[in-house]
Short mmCIF file of C-alpha atoms in Angstrom, two decimals:
data_model
loop_
_atom_site.label_atom_id
_atom_site.label_comp_id
_atom_site.label_asym_id
_atom_site.label_seq_id
_atom_site.Cartn_x
_atom_site.Cartn_y
_atom_site.Cartn_z
CA UNK A 1 -9.99 4.04 12.58
CA UNK A 2 -13.68 3.08 11.77
CA UNK A 3 -14.12 -0.57 10.97
CA UNK A 4 -16.15 0.37 7.83
CA UNK A 5 -13.02 1.98 6.37
CA UNK A 6 -10.98 -1.10 7.19
CA UNK A 7 -13.55 -3.37 5.52
CA UNK A 8 -13.64 -1.21 2.38
CA UNK A 9 -9.97 -1.93 1.63
CA UNK A 10 -9.62 -5.41 3.18
CA UNK A 11 -12.23 -8.04 2.52
CA UNK A 12 -12.37 -10.79 5.15
CA UNK A 13 -11.49 -14.25 3.94
CA UNK A 14 -13.86 -17.17 4.57
CA UNK A 15 -13.30 -18.90 7.88
CA UNK A 16 -11.28 -22.14 7.60
CA UNK A 17 -12.77 -23.23 10.92
CA UNK A 18 -16.45 -23.40 10.16
CA UNK A 19 -18.78 -21.69 12.60
CA UNK A 20 -17.88 -18.06 13.28
CA UNK A 21 -17.92 -17.05 16.91
CA UNK A 22 -16.58 -20.28 18.31
CA UNK A 23 -12.95 -20.33 19.27
CA UNK A 24 -11.65 -23.72 18.27
CA UNK A 25 -8.45 -23.68 20.26
CA UNK A 26 -6.61 -26.83 21.05
CA UNK A 27 -3.30 -28.65 21.17
CA UNK A 28 -2.94 -29.05 17.42
CA UNK A 29 -3.78 -25.48 16.41
CA UNK A 30 -4.85 -22.11 17.84
CA UNK A 31 -5.93 -20.73 14.47
CA UNK A 32 -8.96 -18.52 14.60
CA UNK A 33 -11.07 -16.42 12.20
CA UNK A 34 -10.64 -12.66 12.34
CA UNK A 35 -14.32 -12.24 13.13
CA UNK A 36 -13.71 -14.15 16.39
CA UNK A 37 -11.24 -11.56 17.63
CA UNK A 38 -11.86 -9.58 20.75
CA UNK A 39 -10.08 -6.39 21.87
CA UNK A 40 -7.15 -7.30 24.12
CA UNK A 41 -6.42 -10.61 22.37
CA UNK A 42 -2.75 -11.58 21.97
CA UNK A 43 -2.46 -12.78 18.39
CA UNK A 44 0.39 -14.02 16.19
CA UNK A 45 1.11 -15.13 12.63
CA UNK A 46 3.83 -17.52 11.48
CA UNK A 47 6.51 -16.19 9.10
CA UNK A 48 8.92 -17.81 6.68
CA UNK A 49 7.48 -21.33 6.57
CA UNK A 50 6.89 -21.46 10.38
CA UNK A 51 10.47 -20.50 11.25
CA UNK A 52 9.21 -17.84 13.71
CA UNK A 53 6.00 -15.92 14.53
CA UNK A 54 5.22 -12.25 14.84
CA UNK A 55 3.09 -11.19 17.85
CA UNK A 56 0.82 -8.30 18.68
CA UNK A 57 -2.22 -7.11 20.62
CA UNK A 58 -5.57 -6.76 18.81
CA UNK A 59 -7.18 -3.49 19.96
CA UNK A 60 -10.40 -3.56 17.98
CA UNK A 61 -11.65 -1.92 14.79
CA UNK A 62 -9.38 -4.14 12.70
CA UNK A 63 -6.19 -2.72 14.22
CA UNK A 64 -3.18 -4.38 15.95
CA UNK A 65 -0.48 -2.78 18.14
CA UNK A 66 2.81 -4.62 17.79
CA UNK A 67 6.56 -4.18 18.31
CA UNK A 68 9.14 -4.41 15.57
CA UNK A 69 12.57 -3.15 14.56
CA UNK A 70 11.68 -3.00 10.92
CA UNK A 71 12.57 -4.92 7.78
CA UNK A 72 16.21 -5.96 7.63
CA UNK A 73 16.96 -4.70 11.13
CA UNK A 74 15.43 -7.24 13.52
CA UNK A 75 18.63 -8.89 14.64
CA UNK A 76 20.89 -6.06 13.60
CA UNK A 77 23.52 -8.01 11.70
CA UNK A 78 23.33 -5.87 8.63
CA UNK A 79 23.21 -8.91 6.41
CA UNK A 80 20.62 -10.49 4.12
CA UNK A 81 19.73 -12.86 6.99
CA UNK A 82 18.03 -9.98 8.80
CA UNK A 83 15.59 -9.46 5.93
CA UNK A 84 15.04 -13.12 5.07
CA UNK A 85 14.39 -14.61 8.52
CA UNK A 86 13.51 -11.89 10.94
CA UNK A 87 11.54 -9.16 9.17
CA UNK A 88 8.23 -8.51 10.89
CA UNK A 89 7.32 -5.08 9.65
CA UNK A 90 4.25 -4.69 7.34
CA UNK A 91 5.03 -6.02 3.87
CA UNK A 92 3.32 -3.45 1.61
CA UNK A 93 5.61 -2.00 -1.06
CA UNK A 94 6.63 1.61 -0.47
CA UNK A 95 5.31 2.30 -3.96
CA UNK A 96 1.84 1.00 -3.05
CA UNK A 97 1.42 1.74 0.68
CA UNK A 98 -1.54 0.45 2.62
CA UNK A 99 -4.39 3.00 2.44
CA UNK A 100 -4.96 2.57 6.20
CA UNK A 101 -1.45 2.22 7.63
CA UNK A 102 0.58 4.11 5.08
CA UNK A 103 4.17 3.05 4.34
CA UNK A 104 5.47 1.09 7.34
CA UNK A 105 7.99 -1.01 5.49
CA UNK A 106 10.93 0.63 7.28
CA UNK A 107 9.14 1.59 10.47
CA UNK A 108 10.33 0.42 13.84
CA UNK A 109 9.26 0.47 17.48
CA UNK A 110 5.66 0.10 18.66
CA UNK A 111 3.33 0.40 15.67
CA UNK A 112 -0.42 0.39 15.01
CA UNK A 113 -1.22 -1.57 11.85
CA UNK A 114 -4.34 -2.93 10.22
CA UNK A 115 -4.90 -6.66 10.60
CA UNK A 116 -3.97 -7.49 7.00
CA UNK A 117 -0.63 -5.64 7.27
CA UNK A 118 0.11 -7.37 10.55
CA UNK A 119 -0.70 -10.82 9.15
CA UNK A 120 1.39 -10.15 6.00
CA UNK A 121 -0.44 -12.87 4.13
CA UNK A 122 -0.22 -15.41 6.95
CA UNK A 123 -2.91 -17.11 9.03
CA UNK A 124 -4.26 -15.73 12.30
CA UNK A 125 -3.57 -17.47 15.61
CA UNK A 126 -4.41 -16.61 19.22
CA UNK A 127 -1.97 -16.93 22.07
CA UNK A 128 -3.48 -18.76 25.04
CA UNK A 129 -3.06 -17.75 28.71
CA UNK A 130 -3.57 -19.62 31.98
CA UNK A 131 -3.13 -23.08 30.42
CA UNK A 132 -2.31 -26.15 32.44
CA UNK A 133 1.20 -27.64 32.56
CA UNK A 134 -0.03 -30.67 30.62
CA UNK A 135 -1.54 -28.50 27.89
CA UNK A 136 1.61 -26.35 27.75
CA UNK A 137 3.87 -29.37 27.28
CA UNK A 138 1.51 -30.87 24.71
CA UNK A 139 2.02 -27.76 22.55
CA UNK A 140 5.47 -28.79 21.45
CA UNK A 141 6.20 -25.48 19.71
CA UNK A 142 7.01 -22.53 21.96
CA UNK A 143 5.47 -19.09 21.58
CA UNK A 144 1.85 -20.30 21.49
CA UNK A 145 0.68 -20.30 25.15
CA UNK A 146 1.74 -19.70 28.75
CA UNK A 147 0.80 -20.81 32.24
CA UNK A 148 0.63 -17.15 33.29
CA UNK A 149 -2.92 -15.74 33.54
CA UNK A 150 -3.94 -12.70 31.54
CA UNK A 151 -4.87 -9.43 33.20
CA UNK A 152 -8.31 -7.80 32.56
CA UNK A 153 -8.92 -6.47 29.02
CA UNK A 154 -8.88 -2.83 30.15
CA UNK A 155 -5.36 -3.25 31.58
CA UNK A 156 -4.17 -4.94 28.39
CA UNK A 157 -5.53 -2.15 26.19
CA UNK A 158 -4.15 0.54 28.53
CA UNK A 159 -0.64 -0.90 28.39
CA UNK A 160 -0.65 -1.32 24.62
CA UNK A 161 -1.95 2.17 23.88
CA UNK A 162 0.48 3.71 26.47
CA UNK A 163 3.40 1.90 24.85
CA UNK A 164 2.23 2.98 21.40
CA UNK A 165 2.69 6.56 22.52
CA UNK A 166 5.82 6.06 24.63
CA UNK A 167 7.67 3.10 23.16
CA UNK A 168 8.94 -0.17 24.62
CA UNK A 169 12.67 0.45 24.64
CA UNK A 170 15.09 -0.94 22.10
CA UNK A 171 14.27 -4.08 20.13
CA UNK A 172 16.40 -7.08 21.18
CA UNK A 173 15.76 -10.49 19.56
CA UNK A 174 16.79 -12.24 22.79
CA UNK A 175 15.35 -10.09 25.55
CA UNK A 176 12.86 -7.59 24.16
CA UNK A 177 11.09 -8.77 21.05
CA UNK A 178 7.49 -8.74 19.69
CA UNK A 179 6.40 -11.67 21.85
CA UNK A 180 7.93 -10.07 24.96
CA UNK A 181 5.94 -6.94 24.17
CA UNK A 182 2.65 -8.79 23.77
CA UNK A 183 3.18 -10.84 26.94
CA UNK A 184 3.95 -7.69 28.93
CA UNK A 185 0.78 -6.03 27.63
CA UNK A 186 -1.24 -9.08 28.73
CA UNK A 187 0.40 -9.69 32.11
CA UNK A 188 2.45 -6.65 33.18
CA UNK A 189 5.40 -9.00 33.84
CA UNK A 190 9.02 -8.08 33.19
CA UNK A 191 12.19 -10.15 33.72
CA UNK A 192 14.06 -8.72 36.76
CA UNK A 193 17.48 -10.22 35.97
CA UNK A 194 19.97 -9.35 33.26
CA UNK A 195 21.44 -12.83 32.73
CA UNK A 196 18.55 -14.66 31.11
CA UNK A 197 16.40 -14.45 27.98
CA UNK A 198 13.19 -12.46 27.98
CA UNK A 199 9.63 -13.77 28.22
CA UNK A 200 9.56 -15.17 24.66
CA UNK A 201 8.35 -18.77 24.43
CA UNK A 202 9.79 -19.10 20.94
CA UNK A 203 13.32 -18.42 22.11
CA UNK A 204 12.82 -20.57 25.18
CA UNK A 205 11.97 -23.51 22.94
CA UNK A 206 14.98 -22.87 20.73
CA UNK A 207 17.31 -22.68 23.72
CA UNK A 208 15.75 -25.79 25.23
CA UNK A 209 16.28 -27.70 21.98
CA UNK A 210 19.88 -26.59 21.73
CA UNK A 211 20.56 -27.47 25.33
CA UNK A 212 19.13 -30.93 24.78
CA UNK A 213 21.46 -31.54 21.84
CA UNK A 214 24.71 -30.24 23.20
CA UNK A 215 24.58 -30.57 26.99
CA UNK A 216 22.75 -33.65 28.09
CA UNK A 217 25.04 -35.98 30.08
CA UNK A 218 22.03 -38.26 30.67
CA UNK A 219 22.21 -39.33 27.03
CA UNK A 220 25.20 -41.54 27.92
CA UNK A 221 23.02 -43.56 30.37
CA UNK A 222 21.31 -45.35 27.51
CA UNK A 223 22.34 -46.64 24.08
CA UNK A 224 18.94 -47.46 22.65
CA UNK A 225 17.30 -45.09 20.22
CA UNK A 226 14.07 -45.01 22.23
CA UNK A 227 16.00 -44.27 25.41
CA UNK A 228 17.87 -41.39 23.75
CA UNK A 229 14.64 -40.02 22.36
CA UNK A 230 12.93 -40.20 25.76
CA UNK A 231 15.79 -38.41 27.49
CA UNK A 232 15.86 -35.74 24.76
CA UNK A 233 12.10 -35.10 24.93
CA UNK A 234 12.22 -34.96 28.71
CA UNK A 235 15.06 -32.42 28.75
CA UNK A 236 13.33 -30.30 26.11
CA UNK A 237 10.02 -30.28 28.01
CA UNK A 238 11.68 -29.38 31.33
CA UNK A 239 13.66 -26.61 29.69
CA UNK A 240 10.56 -25.12 28.08
CA UNK A 241 8.46 -25.35 31.24
CA UNK A 242 11.06 -23.77 33.51
CA UNK A 243 11.50 -20.92 31.07
CA UNK A 244 7.80 -20.05 30.91
CA UNK A 245 6.84 -16.66 32.29
CA UNK A 246 4.17 -18.30 34.45
CA UNK A 247 6.77 -20.41 36.25
CA UNK A 248 9.91 -18.33 36.37
CA UNK A 249 11.03 -16.72 39.62
CA UNK A 250 12.79 -13.74 37.98
CA UNK A 251 9.62 -12.01 36.68
CA UNK A 252 7.81 -9.25 38.55
CA UNK A 253 4.84 -6.99 37.91
CA UNK A 254 5.78 -3.51 36.74
CA UNK A 255 3.24 -0.70 36.07
CA UNK A 256 3.49 0.49 32.46
CA UNK A 257 3.98 4.10 33.56
CA UNK A 258 7.25 3.16 35.24
CA UNK A 259 8.76 1.91 31.95
CA UNK A 260 9.37 5.50 30.89
CA UNK A 261 11.02 6.51 34.13
CA UNK A 262 14.50 7.94 33.30
CA UNK A 263 17.24 5.50 34.29
CA UNK A 264 14.76 2.77 35.19
CA UNK A 265 16.44 -0.35 36.56
CA UNK A 266 13.96 -3.14 36.07
CA UNK A 267 15.40 -5.43 38.76
CA UNK A 268 15.33 -2.70 41.46
CA UNK A 269 12.13 -0.96 40.53
CA UNK A 270 10.11 -4.11 39.94
CA UNK A 271 11.28 -5.50 43.27
CA UNK A 272 10.09 -2.32 45.00
CA UNK A 273 6.77 -2.49 43.17
CA UNK A 274 6.27 -6.17 44.22
CA UNK A 275 6.91 -5.22 47.84
CA UNK A 276 4.29 -2.47 47.69
CA UNK A 277 1.76 -4.82 46.17
#
């Protein structure tokens, strides 16, 4: 899709960051201007008052490849909760579809959408790779960065375009969601066990927070508020760090072409691939 056609229908908003071309990434915010984007960037946009974020891969020419199960179907409960909290499909009305993307309101799987449809009125953020442990822990909210390094841009674009044509399996909010898709495109890493959550930093932070609240025997070692807070923060940080795809021991590199192998067993095939590498 030519960028001129994209610009005709979607005028860029002024940059809230000042100078265009400089990526002002930091601990407090990873917000960037759309004109700072480069093909192969892992981007995201917060939804529903920062309850969760939707992730995708920017592929150039104002287009994003992302993974979704469609409005009202993300967690598959069949209730209003699906549509209110976990809808990440483009938000154009079916009566007035996007002139570039068409009607994607009920679409699911791996999609190619224009940047405005992907953002759905939200701000644009970039997901950071290869960060230090200190930086990772300073970003208290999960789903914004990882210790894992990114692969070269050509590998990222190859994976995303291949999966656009062949799919990324069934959507699963816990093990195979939009963030898992984007992280795989950037790193080629898949979880090799079936007993843990996927690569999503958002879910890792939620699980770490829940674990801190309900299963922290260390909280009985202190009665002061500051002591309880310190123990809670420490447990939360350890939980997040150990769940990061750049630290976990149950992730292995899997070529994208093997994802469409009939009867693929990730644990067995990724182990074989790792041995060959």
